[in-house]
Coordinates of C-alpha atoms and ligand atoms in Angstrom, one line a residue:
Chain Q
X2 CA 27.1 3.0 -17.1
X3 CA 23.5 3.6 -16.0
X4 CA 23.8 7.3 -15.5
X5 CA 21.9 9.4 -18.0
X6 CA 20.6 12.9 -18.4
X7 CA 16.9 13.4 -18.6
X8 CA 15.5 16.9 -19.2
X9 CA 18.8 18.4 -18.2
X10 CA 18.6 16.5 -14.9
X11 CA 21.3 14.0 -14.1
X12 CA 19.9 10.6 -13.1
X13 CA 22.4 8.1 -11.6
X14 CA 20.3 5.4 -13.2
X15 CA 17.1 5.5 -15.3
X16 CA 14.9 3.9 -12.6
X17 CA 12.3 6.2 -10.8
X18 CA 9.7 5.3 -8.2
X19 CA 6.3 6.0 -9.7
X20 CA 3.9 8.6 -8.2
X21 CA 1.6 7.2 -5.5
X22 CA 3.6 4.1 -4.8
X23 CA 6.6 5.4 -2.8
X24 CA 5.0 8.1 -0.7
X25 CA 7.6 10.8 -0.2
X26 CA 10.5 8.4 0.0
X27 CA 10.6 7.7 3.7
X28 CA 8.9 4.3 4.0
X29 CA 11.5 2.0 2.5
X30 CA 14.6 3.7 3.7
X31 CA 15.4 0.8 6.1
X32 CA 15.4 -1.7 3.2
X33 CA 17.7 0.3 0.9
X34 CA 18.6 4.0 0.7
X35 CA 16.3 6.2 -1.3
X36 CA 19.4 7.5 -3.0
X37 CA 19.8 4.1 -4.7
X38 CA 17.1 5.2 -7.1
X39 CA 17.6 7.6 -10.1
X40 CA 14.6 9.6 -8.9
X41 CA 11.3 9.7 -7.1
X42 CA 8.0 10.9 -8.4
X43 CA 6.1 11.9 -5.2
X44 CA 2.5 11.3 -4.3
X45 CA 0.2 13.4 -6.5
X46 CA -0.1 16.8 -5.0
X47 CA -3.1 19.1 -5.2
X48 CA -3.7 22.8 -4.2
X49 CA -5.8 21.9 -1.2
X50 CA -5.5 18.9 1.1
X51 CA -7.6 15.9 -0.1
X52 CA -9.0 13.2 2.1
X53 CA -9.3 10.7 -0.8
X54 CA -12.0 8.1 -1.5
X55 CA -13.8 5.9 1.0
X56 CA -12.4 2.5 1.6
X57 CA -12.0 -0.2 0.3
X58 CA -9.5 1.5 -2.1
X59 CA -7.7 -1.7 -3.1
X60 CA -8.7 -4.7 -5.1
X61 CA -6.5 -7.5 -6.2
X62 CA -6.6 -9.1 -9.7
X63 CA -4.5 -11.6 -11.6
X64 CA -1.0 -10.0 -11.9
X65 CA -2.1 -6.7 -10.7
X66 CA -4.3 -4.5 -8.6
X67 CA -6.9 -1.8 -8.7
X68 CA -6.7 1.4 -6.6
X69 CA -9.1 4.2 -5.9
X70 CA -7.0 6.2 -3.5
X71 CA -8.6 9.4 -4.8
X72 CA -5.4 11.5 -4.6
X73 CA -5.3 11.7 -0.8
X74 CA -2.6 14.2 0.0
X75 CA -1.9 17.0 2.5
X76 CA -1.9 19.7 -0.2
X77 CA 1.0 21.5 -1.9
X78 CA 1.8 23.9 1.0
X79 CA 2.2 21.0 3.4
X80 CA 4.3 19.1 0.8
X81 CA 6.6 22.0 0.5
X82 CA 6.9 22.5 4.3
X83 CA 7.1 18.9 5.5
X84 CA 8.3 16.6 2.7
X85 CA 10.4 18.6 0.3
X86 CA 13.1 19.6 2.9
X87 CA 13.7 15.9 3.5
X88 CA 13.9 15.1 -0.2
X89 CA 16.2 18.0 -0.7
X90 CA 18.8 16.3 1.5
X91 CA 18.9 13.3 -0.9
X92 CA 21.0 12.9 -4.0
X93 CA 18.1 12.0 -6.2
X94 CA 16.0 13.6 -8.8
X95 CA 12.7 14.9 -7.3
X96 CA 9.7 14.9 -9.6
X97 CA 6.7 16.8 -8.3
X98 CA 3.5 15.1 -9.5
X99 CA 0.6 17.6 -9.6
X100 CA -3.1 17.4 -10.2
X101 CA -5.6 20.2 -10.7
X102 CA -9.3 20.8 -11.4
X103 CA -8.5 23.4 -14.1
X104 CA -5.5 24.7 -16.2
X105 CA -5.4 27.6 -13.8
X106 CA -5.1 25.3 -10.8
X107 CA -2.3 23.4 -12.5
X108 CA -0.5 26.7 -13.2
X109 CA -1.0 27.8 -9.5
X110 CA 0.6 24.5 -8.4
X111 CA 3.5 24.9 -10.9
X112 CA 4.1 28.5 -9.6
X113 CA 4.3 27.2 -6.0
X114 CA 6.6 24.4 -7.0
X115 CA 9.0 26.6 -9.0
X116 CA 11.4 26.3 -6.1
X117 CA 14.7 24.7 -5.2
X118 CA 14.5 21.0 -4.6
X119 CA 12.0 20.3 -7.4
X120 CA 13.8 19.0 -10.5
X121 CA 10.9 18.2 -12.8
X122 CA 7.1 18.8 -12.8
X123 CA 4.9 15.8 -13.8
X124 CA 1.4 16.7 -14.8
X125 CA -1.2 14.1 -13.9
X126 CA -3.7 14.9 -16.5
X127 CA -5.7 11.7 -15.8
X128 CA -7.7 13.7 -13.2
X129 CA -11.2 14.9 -14.0
X130 CA -11.8 18.3 -15.6
X131 CA -14.5 19.6 -13.3
X132 CA -15.6 22.3 -15.8
X133 CA -16.1 19.8 -18.6
X134 CA -18.3 17.4 -16.7
X135 CA -15.5 15.3 -15.2
X136 CA -14.0 14.0 -18.4
X137 CA -10.2 13.7 -17.8
X138 CA -8.0 16.4 -19.2
X139 CA -5.8 13.7 -20.7
X140 CA -8.6 12.2 -22.7
X141 CA -8.9 15.2 -25.1
X142 CA -6.0 16.7 -27.0
X143 CA -7.4 20.2 -26.6
X144 CA -7.7 20.1 -22.8
X145 CA -4.4 18.2 -22.5
X146 CA -2.7 20.9 -24.4
X147 CA -4.4 23.7 -22.4
X148 CA -3.0 22.3 -19.2
X149 CA 0.4 21.9 -20.6
X150 CA 0.4 25.5 -21.9
X151 CA -0.8 26.9 -18.6
X152 CA 2.0 25.1 -16.7
X153 CA 4.7 26.1 -19.2
X154 CA 3.8 29.7 -18.8
X155 CA 3.9 29.5 -15.0
X156 CA 7.1 27.7 -14.4
X157 CA 10.7 27.4 -15.5
X158 CA 11.0 23.8 -14.5
X159 CA 11.1 21.0 -17.1
X160 CA 7.5 19.8 -17.6
X161 CA 6.7 16.1 -18.2
X162 CA 3.1 15.4 -19.0
X163 CA 1.8 12.1 -17.8
X164 CA -0.7 10.6 -20.2
X165 CA -3.7 8.4 -19.4
X166 CA -4.0 5.2 -21.4
X167 CA -7.8 5.6 -21.4
X168 CA -7.8 7.0 -24.9
X169 CA -8.3 5.7 -28.4
X170 CA -5.2 7.4 -29.9
X171 CA -2.3 8.0 -27.6
X172 CA -0.2 9.5 -30.4
X173 CA -2.8 12.2 -31.0
X174 CA -2.6 13.3 -27.3
X175 CA 1.2 13.0 -27.3
X176 CA 1.5 15.3 -30.3
X177 CA -0.9 17.8 -28.8
X178 CA 1.0 18.2 -25.6
X179 CA 4.3 18.3 -27.4
X180 CA 3.0 21.1 -29.6
X181 CA 1.8 22.9 -26.4
X182 CA 5.4 22.9 -25.1
X183 CA 5.8 19.7 -23.0
X184 CA 9.5 18.9 -22.4
X185 CA 8.8 15.1 -22.0
X186 CA 6.0 12.6 -21.7
X187 CA 5.5 10.0 -19.1
X188 CA 3.1 7.0 -19.5
X189 CA 1.1 5.1 -18.7
X190 CA -1.1 6.0 -15.8
X191 CA -3.6 3.3 -14.6
X192 CA -6.3 1.8 -16.8
X193 CA -9.8 2.3 -15.6
X194 CA -11.1 -1.0 -14.3
X195 CA -13.7 -2.7 -12.1
X196 CA -14.0 -5.8 -9.9
X197 CA -17.3 -7.1 -8.6
X198 CA -17.8 -9.3 -5.5
X199 CA -20.0 -12.0 -6.9
X200 CA -21.5 -12.9 -3.5
X201 CA -22.7 -9.4 -2.7
X202 CA -23.1 -8.2 -6.4
X203 CA -21.2 -5.1 -5.3
X204 CA -18.0 -3.6 -6.7
X205 CA -15.1 -4.3 -4.4
X206 CA -14.0 -0.7 -4.5
X207 CA -16.2 1.7 -2.6
X208 CA -15.6 4.1 -5.6
X209 CA -17.0 1.3 -7.9
X210 CA -14.1 1.7 -10.4
X211 CA -10.4 2.2 -9.9
X212 CA -7.1 2.2 -11.8
X213 CA -5.4 -1.0 -12.8
X214 CA -1.7 -1.3 -12.4
X215 CA 1.0 -4.0 -12.1
X216 CA 2.3 -6.6 -14.6
X217 CA -1.2 -7.1 -16.0
X218 CA -0.9 -3.8 -17.9
X219 CA 2.7 -4.1 -19.0
X220 CA 2.1 -5.1 -22.6
X221 CA -0.4 -2.3 -23.0
X222 CA 2.2 0.1 -21.6
X223 CA 4.9 -1.2 -24.0
X224 CA 2.6 -0.7 -27.0
X225 CA 1.6 2.8 -25.9
X226 CA 5.2 3.9 -25.1
X227 CA 6.2 2.6 -28.6
X228 CA 3.4 4.6 -30.2
X229 CA 3.8 7.8 -28.3
X230 CA 7.6 7.9 -28.6
X231 CA 7.3 7.4 -32.3
X232 CA 4.9 10.3 -32.6
X233 CA 7.0 12.9 -30.8
X234 CA 10.6 14.2 -30.6
X235 CA 10.6 14.9 -26.9
X236 CA 11.8 12.1 -24.6
X237 CA 9.5 9.6 -22.9
X238 CA 9.5 8.1 -19.4
X239 CA 7.9 4.7 -19.6
X240 CA 5.9 2.9 -16.9
X241 CA 3.1 0.4 -16.4
X242 CA 3.7 -3.0 -14.9
X243 CA 7.5 -3.0 -14.8
X244 CA 8.6 -5.6 -12.3
X245 CA 12.0 -6.9 -13.5
X246 CA 15.2 -5.5 -15.2
X247 CA 14.1 -7.4 -18.4
X248 CA 10.8 -5.4 -18.3
X249 CA 12.7 -2.2 -18.0
X250 CA 15.0 -3.1 -21.0
X251 CA 11.9 -4.0 -23.0
X252 CA 10.2 -0.7 -22.1
X253 CA 13.4 1.2 -23.1
X254 CA 13.6 -0.6 -26.4
X255 CA 10.0 0.5 -27.0
X256 CA 11.2 4.1 -26.7
X257 CA 11.5 5.0 -23.0
X258 CA 14.5 7.1 -22.0
X259 CA 13.9 6.2 -18.4
X260 CA 11.3 4.2 -16.5
X261 CA 9.2 4.4 -13.4
X262 CA 8.3 1.4 -11.2
X263 CA 5.1 1.4 -9.2
X264 CA 2.8 -1.5 -8.1
X265 CA 5.7 -4.0 -8.3
X266 CA 7.1 -2.4 -5.2
X267 CA 4.0 -3.6 -3.2
X268 CA 4.8 -7.2 -4.0
X269 CA 8.6 -6.9 -3.7
X270 CA 9.8 -3.8 -2.0
X271 CA 13.3 -4.5 -3.4
X272 CA 12.0 -4.5 -7.0
X273 CA 13.5 -1.1 -7.9
X274 CA 16.8 -2.1 -6.5
X275 CA 16.8 -5.4 -8.3
X276 CA 15.9 -3.7 -11.5
X277 CA 18.8 -1.3 -11.1
X278 CA 21.2 -4.2 -10.4
X279 CA 19.8 -6.1 -13.3
X280 CA 20.2 -3.2 -15.7
X281 CA 23.8 -2.8 -14.5
X282 CA 24.5 -6.5 -15.4
X283 CA 22.7 -6.0 -18.7
X284 CA 25.0 -3.0 -19.5
X285 CA 28.1 -5.0 -18.7
X286 CA 27.1 -7.4 -21.4
X287 CA 25.5 -5.0 -23.9
X288 CA 27.0 -1.6 -23.5
X289 CA 25.7 1.8 -22.5
X290 CA 22.1 1.9 -21.4
X291 CA 21.2 4.9 -23.7
X292 CA 21.9 2.7 -26.8
X293 CA 18.8 0.6 -26.2
X294 CA 16.3 3.5 -26.1
X295 CA 14.0 2.9 -29.0
X296 CA 16.1 0.0 -30.3
X297 CA 13.1 -2.1 -31.2
X298 CA 13.2 -3.3 -34.8
X299 CA 9.7 -3.9 -36.2
X300 CA 9.0 -7.0 -38.2
X301 CA 8.2 -6.6 -41.8
X302 CA 4.5 -7.0 -42.3
X303 CA 4.1 -8.7 -45.6
X304 CA 0.6 -9.5 -46.6
X305 CA 1.8 -12.6 -48.5
X306 CA 3.5 -15.4 -46.6
Chain U
X13 CA 10.6 2.7 11.7
X14 CA 12.9 -0.2 10.7
X15 CA 11.2 -2.8 8.5
X16 CA 12.7 -5.9 6.9
X17 CA 11.7 -8.0 3.9
X18 CA 13.1 -11.5 4.2
X19 CA 12.6 -15.0 3.1
X20 CA 11.9 -16.8 6.4
X21 CA 11.8 -20.5 7.0
X22 CA 8.7 -22.1 8.5
X23 CA 9.8 -24.0 11.6
X24 CA 6.6 -25.4 13.0
X25 CA 3.1 -25.8 11.7
X26 CA 0.0 -26.7 13.5
X27 CA -3.7 -26.7 12.6
X28 CA -5.9 -25.2 15.3
X29 CA -9.2 -25.9 13.5
X30 CA -10.3 -27.0 10.1
X31 CA -9.5 -23.6 8.7
X32 CA -7.1 -21.9 11.2
X33 CA -3.4 -22.4 10.8
X34 CA -0.7 -21.8 13.3
X35 CA 2.9 -21.3 12.1
X36 CA 6.2 -20.4 13.6
X37 CA 8.7 -18.8 11.2
X38 CA 12.3 -17.9 11.7
X39 CA 12.5 -14.1 11.3
X40 CA 15.3 -12.8 13.6
X41 CA 15.2 -9.1 12.6
X42 CA 11.4 -8.9 12.8
X43 CA 11.3 -10.9 16.1
X44 CA 13.8 -8.5 17.7
X45 CA 11.8 -5.4 16.8
X46 CA 8.2 -6.6 17.0
X47 CA 5.8 -5.0 19.4
X48 CA 2.3 -6.2 20.4
X49 CA -0.3 -5.2 17.8
X50 CA 2.2 -5.1 14.9
X51 CA 1.7 -7.2 11.8
X52 CA 3.6 -8.6 8.8
X53 CA 2.7 -8.6 5.1
X54 CA 3.2 -12.0 3.6
X55 CA 3.8 -12.9 -0.1
X56 CA 1.6 -15.6 -1.4
X57 CA 2.8 -17.6 -4.5
X58 CA 0.4 -16.9 -7.4
X59 CA -1.1 -13.7 -5.9
X60 CA 0.0 -10.1 -6.6
X61 CA -0.7 -8.6 -3.2
X62 CA 0.7 -9.7 0.1
X63 CA -1.6 -10.7 3.0
X64 CA -1.4 -8.8 6.3
X65 CA -1.2 -11.1 9.3
X66 CA -0.8 -10.0 13.0
X67 CA 2.2 -11.1 15.0
X68 CA 0.7 -13.5 17.6
X69 CA 3.8 -13.8 19.7
X70 CA 7.6 -13.8 19.6
X71 CA 10.1 -16.3 20.9
X72 CA 13.8 -15.5 20.5
X73 CA 14.4 -15.3 16.8
X74 CA 11.0 -16.6 15.8
X75 CA 7.6 -15.1 15.2
X76 CA 4.2 -16.9 15.4
X77 CA 1.4 -16.3 13.0
X78 CA -2.1 -17.6 13.3
X79 CA -4.4 -17.1 10.4
X80 CA -7.8 -18.3 9.1
X81 CA -8.6 -19.3 5.5
X82 CA -10.9 -16.5 4.3
X83 CA -10.4 -16.6 0.6
X84 CA -8.0 -17.9 -2.1
X85 CA -4.8 -16.3 -0.7
X86 CA -5.1 -17.6 2.8
X87 CA -6.2 -21.0 1.5
X88 CA -2.9 -21.2 -0.5
X89 CA -1.0 -19.9 2.5
X90 CA -2.6 -22.7 4.6
X91 CA -0.8 -25.3 2.5
X92 CA 2.7 -24.4 3.9
X93 CA 4.8 -27.0 5.6
X94 CA 7.8 -26.8 7.9
X95 CA 10.9 -26.3 5.7
X96 CA 9.0 -24.0 3.3
X97 CA 10.0 -20.4 3.0
X98 CA 7.7 -17.4 3.4
X99 CA 8.6 -13.9 2.1
X100 CA 7.7 -11.7 5.0
X101 CA 7.7 -7.9 5.2
X102 CA 7.6 -6.4 8.7
X103 CA 7.3 -5.6 11.5
X104 CA 4.6 -3.2 10.3
X105 CA 2.5 -0.6 12.1
X106 CA 3.8 2.3 14.3
X107 CA 1.0 2.1 16.7
X108 CA 0.2 -1.1 18.5
X109 CA -1.4 -1.9 21.9
X110 CA 0.0 0.5 24.5
X111 CA 1.4 -2.2 26.8
X112 CA 4.0 0.4 28.1
X113 CA 1.4 3.0 29.0
X114 CA -1.0 0.7 30.8
X115 CA -0.2 -2.0 33.4
X116 CA -3.6 -3.6 33.4
X117 CA -6.1 -4.3 30.6
X118 CA -9.1 -6.3 29.5
X119 CA -8.4 -8.0 26.3
X120 CA -11.4 -8.7 24.0
X121 CA -10.9 -11.0 21.0
X122 CA -13.5 -11.9 18.4
X123 CA -12.7 -15.1 16.5
X124 CA -9.5 -14.7 14.4
X125 CA -8.9 -11.3 16.2
X126 CA -7.7 -13.3 19.2
X127 CA -4.1 -14.1 18.2
X128 CA -2.5 -10.6 18.5
X129 CA -3.9 -10.3 22.0
X130 CA -1.6 -13.0 23.3
X131 CA 1.4 -10.9 22.5
X132 CA -0.3 -8.0 24.4
X133 CA -1.1 -10.1 27.4
X134 CA 2.5 -11.3 27.6
X135 CA 3.5 -7.7 28.1
X136 CA 0.9 -6.7 30.6
X137 CA 1.3 -7.0 34.4
X138 CA -2.4 -7.6 35.0
X139 CA -5.0 -8.6 32.5
X140 CA -8.2 -10.6 31.9
X141 CA -9.3 -11.8 28.5
X142 CA -12.7 -12.3 27.0
X143 CA -12.6 -14.4 23.8
X144 CA -15.7 -14.9 21.6
X145 CA -16.2 -17.6 18.9
X146 CA -19.1 -18.8 16.9
X147 CA -19.1 -22.3 18.2
X148 CA -16.9 -24.8 20.1
X149 CA -15.4 -26.0 16.8
X150 CA -14.1 -22.4 16.2
X151 CA -12.4 -21.9 19.6
X152 CA -8.7 -21.2 19.3
X153 CA -5.9 -20.5 21.8
X154 CA -8.3 -20.4 24.8
X155 CA -5.9 -22.3 27.1
X156 CA -3.1 -19.9 26.1
X157 CA -4.6 -16.9 27.8
X158 CA -4.5 -16.1 31.5
X159 CA -7.8 -15.2 33.2
X160 CA -9.8 -16.0 30.1
X161 CA -13.5 -16.1 29.7
X162 CA -14.4 -18.0 26.5
X163 CA -17.7 -17.3 24.9
X164 CA -19.5 -19.0 22.1
X165 CA -22.5 -17.7 20.2
X166 CA -24.3 -21.0 20.3
X167 CA -23.3 -22.0 23.8
X168 CA -21.5 -25.1 22.8
X169 CA -18.4 -24.0 24.8
X170 CA -18.0 -21.7 27.8
X171 CA -20.2 -18.7 28.3
X172 CA -23.4 -18.8 26.0
X173 CA -23.4 -15.5 24.1
X174 CA -21.1 -12.9 22.8
X175 CA -18.2 -11.2 24.6
X176 CA -20.2 -8.2 25.8
X177 CA -21.8 -9.5 29.0
X178 CA -18.6 -11.0 30.4
X179 CA -16.8 -7.7 29.4
X180 CA -19.4 -5.6 31.2
X181 CA -19.0 -7.8 34.3
X182 CA -15.3 -7.1 34.3
X183 CA -15.9 -3.4 33.7
X184 CA -18.2 -3.3 36.8
X185 CA -15.2 -4.4 38.9
X186 CA -13.4 -1.3 37.7
X187 CA -9.9 -2.7 38.3
X188 CA -8.6 -2.4 34.7
X189 CA -7.1 0.7 33.0
X190 CA -8.0 0.0 29.4
X191 CA -9.7 -2.3 27.0
X192 CA -7.7 -3.7 24.1
X193 CA -9.8 -5.3 21.4
X194 CA -9.4 -7.1 18.0
X195 CA -12.2 -8.6 16.0
X196 CA -15.0 -7.9 13.7
X197 CA -16.3 -4.4 13.3
X198 CA -19.7 -4.9 15.0
X199 CA -17.9 -6.3 18.1
X200 CA -15.4 -3.4 18.1
X201 CA -18.3 -0.9 17.9
X202 CA -20.0 -2.5 20.9
X203 CA -16.8 -2.7 22.8
X204 CA -16.2 1.0 22.3
X205 CA -19.7 1.8 23.4
X206 CA -19.2 -0.1 26.6
X207 CA -15.9 1.6 27.2
X208 CA -17.7 4.9 26.8
X209 CA -20.4 3.8 29.2
X210 CA -17.8 2.9 31.9
X211 CA -15.6 5.8 31.0
X212 CA -12.5 3.7 30.3
X213 CA -10.2 4.1 27.3
X214 CA -10.2 1.5 24.6
X215 CA -7.7 0.5 21.9
X216 CA -8.9 -1.3 18.9
X217 CA -7.1 -3.0 16.1
X218 CA -8.5 -2.2 12.6
X219 CA -8.4 -4.0 9.3
X220 CA -8.4 -2.6 5.9
X221 CA -7.4 -3.9 2.4
X222 CA -3.8 -3.1 1.9
X223 CA -1.3 -2.9 -0.9
X224 CA 2.1 -1.9 0.4
X225 CA 1.4 -2.4 4.1
X226 CA 4.2 0.1 4.8
X227 CA 2.6 3.5 4.5
X228 CA 3.6 4.3 0.9
X229 CA 0.4 3.9 -1.1
X230 CA -2.4 5.3 1.0
X231 CA -4.5 2.3 0.1
X232 CA -5.6 1.6 3.6
X233 CA -6.9 4.9 5.0
X234 CA -9.4 4.9 7.8
X235 CA -11.1 7.9 9.5
X236 CA -10.6 9.3 13.0
X237 CA -12.1 12.2 14.8
X238 CA -10.1 13.5 17.8
X239 CA -10.9 16.9 19.4
X240 CA -13.2 17.5 16.4
X241 CA -10.2 17.2 14.1
X242 CA -11.0 14.8 11.3
X243 CA -8.0 12.7 9.9
X244 CA -7.6 9.9 7.5
X245 CA -4.6 7.9 8.8
X246 CA -3.2 4.8 7.3
X247 CA -4.2 1.6 9.1
X248 CA -0.9 0.1 8.1
X249 CA 1.5 2.8 9.2
X250 CA -0.4 5.0 11.6
X251 CA -2.1 2.0 13.2
X252 CA -3.2 -0.7 13.1
X253 CA -4.3 0.0 16.7
X254 CA -6.3 3.2 17.2
X255 CA -8.0 4.9 20.1
X256 CA -11.5 3.5 20.2
X257 CA -13.0 6.9 20.8
X258 CA -11.4 8.4 17.8
X259 CA -11.8 5.7 15.2
X260 CA -14.9 6.1 13.0
X261 CA -16.1 2.5 12.3
X262 CA -18.1 3.0 9.2
Ligands
FAD19 C1 -3.4 -5.4 10.2 C2 -4.1 -6.7 9.8 C3 -3.9 -7.8 10.6 C4 -4.5 -9.0 10.3 N1 -4.2 -10.1 11.1 C5 -4.8 -11.3 10.8 C6 -4.4 -12.5 11.6 O1 -3.6 -12.4 12.5 N2 -5.0 -13.6 11.2 C7 -5.9 -13.7 10.2 O2 -6.4 -14.8 9.9 N3 -6.3 -12.6 9.5 C8 -5.7 -11.4 9.7 N4 -6.0 -10.3 9.0 C9 -7.0 -10.5 7.9 C10 -6.3 -11.1 6.6 O3 -5.3 -10.2 6.1 C11 -7.3 -11.5 5.5 O4 -8.2 -12.5 6.0 C12 -6.6 -11.9 4.3 O5 -5.9 -10.9 3.7 C13 -7.6 -12.5 3.3 O6 -6.9 -12.9 2.1 P1 -7.6 -14.0 1.1 O7 -6.8 -14.0 -0.1 O8 -7.8 -15.3 1.8 O9 -9.0 -13.4 0.9 P2 -9.6 -12.7 -0.4 O10 -10.9 -12.1 -0.1 O11 -9.6 -13.6 -1.6 O12 -8.6 -11.5 -0.7 C14 -8.7 -10.6 -1.7 C15 -8.0 -9.3 -1.3 O13 -8.6 -8.6 -0.2 C16 -7.8 -8.5 0.9 N5 -8.6 -8.8 2.1 C17 -9.6 -9.6 2.2 N6 -10.1 -9.6 3.5 C18 -9.3 -8.8 4.2 C19 -9.3 -8.3 5.6 N7 -10.2 -8.8 6.5 N8 -8.4 -7.4 5.9 C20 -7.5 -7.0 5.0 N9 -7.4 -7.4 3.7 C21 -8.4 -8.2 3.3 C22 -6.7 -9.6 0.7 O14 -5.5 -9.3 1.4 C23 -6.5 -9.5 -0.8 O15 -5.8 -8.4 -1.2 C24 -5.4 -9.1 9.2 C25 -5.7 -8.0 8.5 C26 -5.0 -6.8 8.8 C27 -5.3 -5.6 7.9
FMN20 C1 -1.8 3.1 -5.2 C2 -1.4 3.9 -6.4 C3 -1.5 5.3 -6.3 C4 -1.2 6.1 -7.4 N1 -1.2 7.5 -7.3 C5 -0.8 8.3 -8.4 C6 -0.8 9.7 -8.3 O1 -1.0 10.3 -7.2 N2 -0.5 10.4 -9.4 C7 -0.2 9.8 -10.6 O2 0.2 10.5 -11.6 N3 -0.2 8.4 -10.7 C8 -0.5 7.7 -9.6 N4 -0.5 6.3 -9.8 C9 -0.2 5.7 -11.1 C10 1.3 5.2 -11.1 O3 2.2 6.3 -10.9 C11 1.6 4.5 -12.4 O4 1.4 5.4 -13.5 C12 0.7 3.3 -12.6 O5 0.5 2.6 -11.4 C13 1.3 2.3 -13.7 O6 2.6 1.8 -13.2 P1 2.8 0.4 -12.4 O7 2.0 -0.7 -13.1 O8 4.2 0.2 -12.3 O9 2.2 0.7 -11.0 C14 -0.8 5.5 -8.6 C15 -0.8 4.1 -8.7 C16 -1.1 3.3 -7.6 C17 -1.0 1.8 -7.7
FES21 S1 -1.3 -0.3 2.6 FE1 -0.1 1.2 1.5 S2 -0.4 2.9 2.9 FE2 -1.3 1.3 4.0

């Protein structure tokens, strides 16, 4: 009842572990099998290994957290050699999340990952565009489209472009990447945020700022998924603060064909499993899961009342 | 690594000082697997992130946690009573104190770094402990250690001064194989320097802010240099205990 097809890939359920929050799928195996999930988006991968930002990288906030991990990862070659073989043995959709400094680097990553075991490419366009003074690719429709085009030309895999919420108009970016050939969108990435230790007058994160995630961002994510999915014809994978099955239903009603769960896992490692179980129950009472995608009915907005 | 996430009943509760709490919780799976140096990550009502706390000791199906109120989360955690339930994730950490590799060790604890050393001492054939606290009012668990030298910064109890002089005296005897230490960074730095001077290995337990505690998020990286190879291991999964020589204490 929960199974669905997303970008031609069969998902046994629409719940995917979000990039950067589930490693390469090994950490929680003793709690419940990785194969319980519909899919996993692996830790963001770059061309060369990255050591990430200095600690502290984590700050807590009401109903959420900030992170400034800085894309620490062993590089794409090590991912292919050491992590992908393990994921290949699992009956689960594998989403390779990639980050580059330029469209060419994104394309190079996509070429390397155009291999067996990778089901979908997810482009993390929240990362800074070094050539354009560090502004993120995803903050500008032109650069967002350039990255999408470069990857589409380099790979036969379905391409899902992950949008940053740190923009004024999410629909503008959504339309631009759709026109550039994206097969799907995923959103939202983290919201740029800051916490200050009032005793030391210093930011808690060594990087000063970081990305906000967790239930604190859920309503923002719902609004953005609603707007983006309304602006394009390609499917949308929704995320941002999902912690319960009800959250997942709400996100799907806003327009998400499937969802990713991230920070909620840190509070309750069983969260993805509970969400899947809850969705199953929801379907027993309400029918097939695909029927709720985009099912939100807007209120009439009369000026007179 | 097998980890568990369970709601565990608080069996016993004790206050060691005004701000240090001592609890026993029933956690059979964790108790069975726990090794010295490992920790658990505890859910605190009203807070998003769990709080990492070392396993102080294990008795049958129960684990003991000793923690200090440092901020809001540990203050709320300090309000627990027997009969309450704690949601505990653990045992965490793949690298604890090497009680299997060494038969004798000097244990150096600074303040709230003391509790995990008890678990280590219980698993060592021969050991001495040097425990440092700010003042008499802050001394915890002193009578629970064998061969312990207790130090206070203000001299109100035991040796007057920090742990380094008593540690150096023990090092001069040259009868111990390793130093195992847990405490504030400046103390760890000084302990590693002394270990170097006396050419004896050291193992230090590190702290870092954590999200998952299980190795999945890379929130807790530290830096190590071994044979001039720089790495950025996770304190939660690759530690929390590291070779003192390799750890970069920035
Ligand atoms: C592996 C490990 C074992 C530990 N064992 C013990 C123990 O046995 N007894 C004990 O009293 N304390 C221990 N600590 C420290 C304890 O985790 C912190 O004191 C506690 O998290 C502070 O939470 P708070 O809400 O009171 O403080 P706040 O400052 O309000 O916390 C804000 C955020 O920062 C984090 N944080 C603050 N200080 C630390 C710290 N020193 N280390 C890690 N995260 C921190 C919190 O977890 C929280 O996410 C350990 C830490 C680690 C990493
Ligand atoms: C610790 C951490 C690391 C993350 N790393 C990545 C990453 O490497 N690539 C990426 O596209 N998103 C990354 N994200 C963003 C998440 O995948 C997700 O988009 C965001 O956290 C919002 O969802 P959530 O509130 O459910 O966590 C990371 C998030 C967290 C909390
Ligand atoms: S806290 Fe998540 S990897 Fe260590």
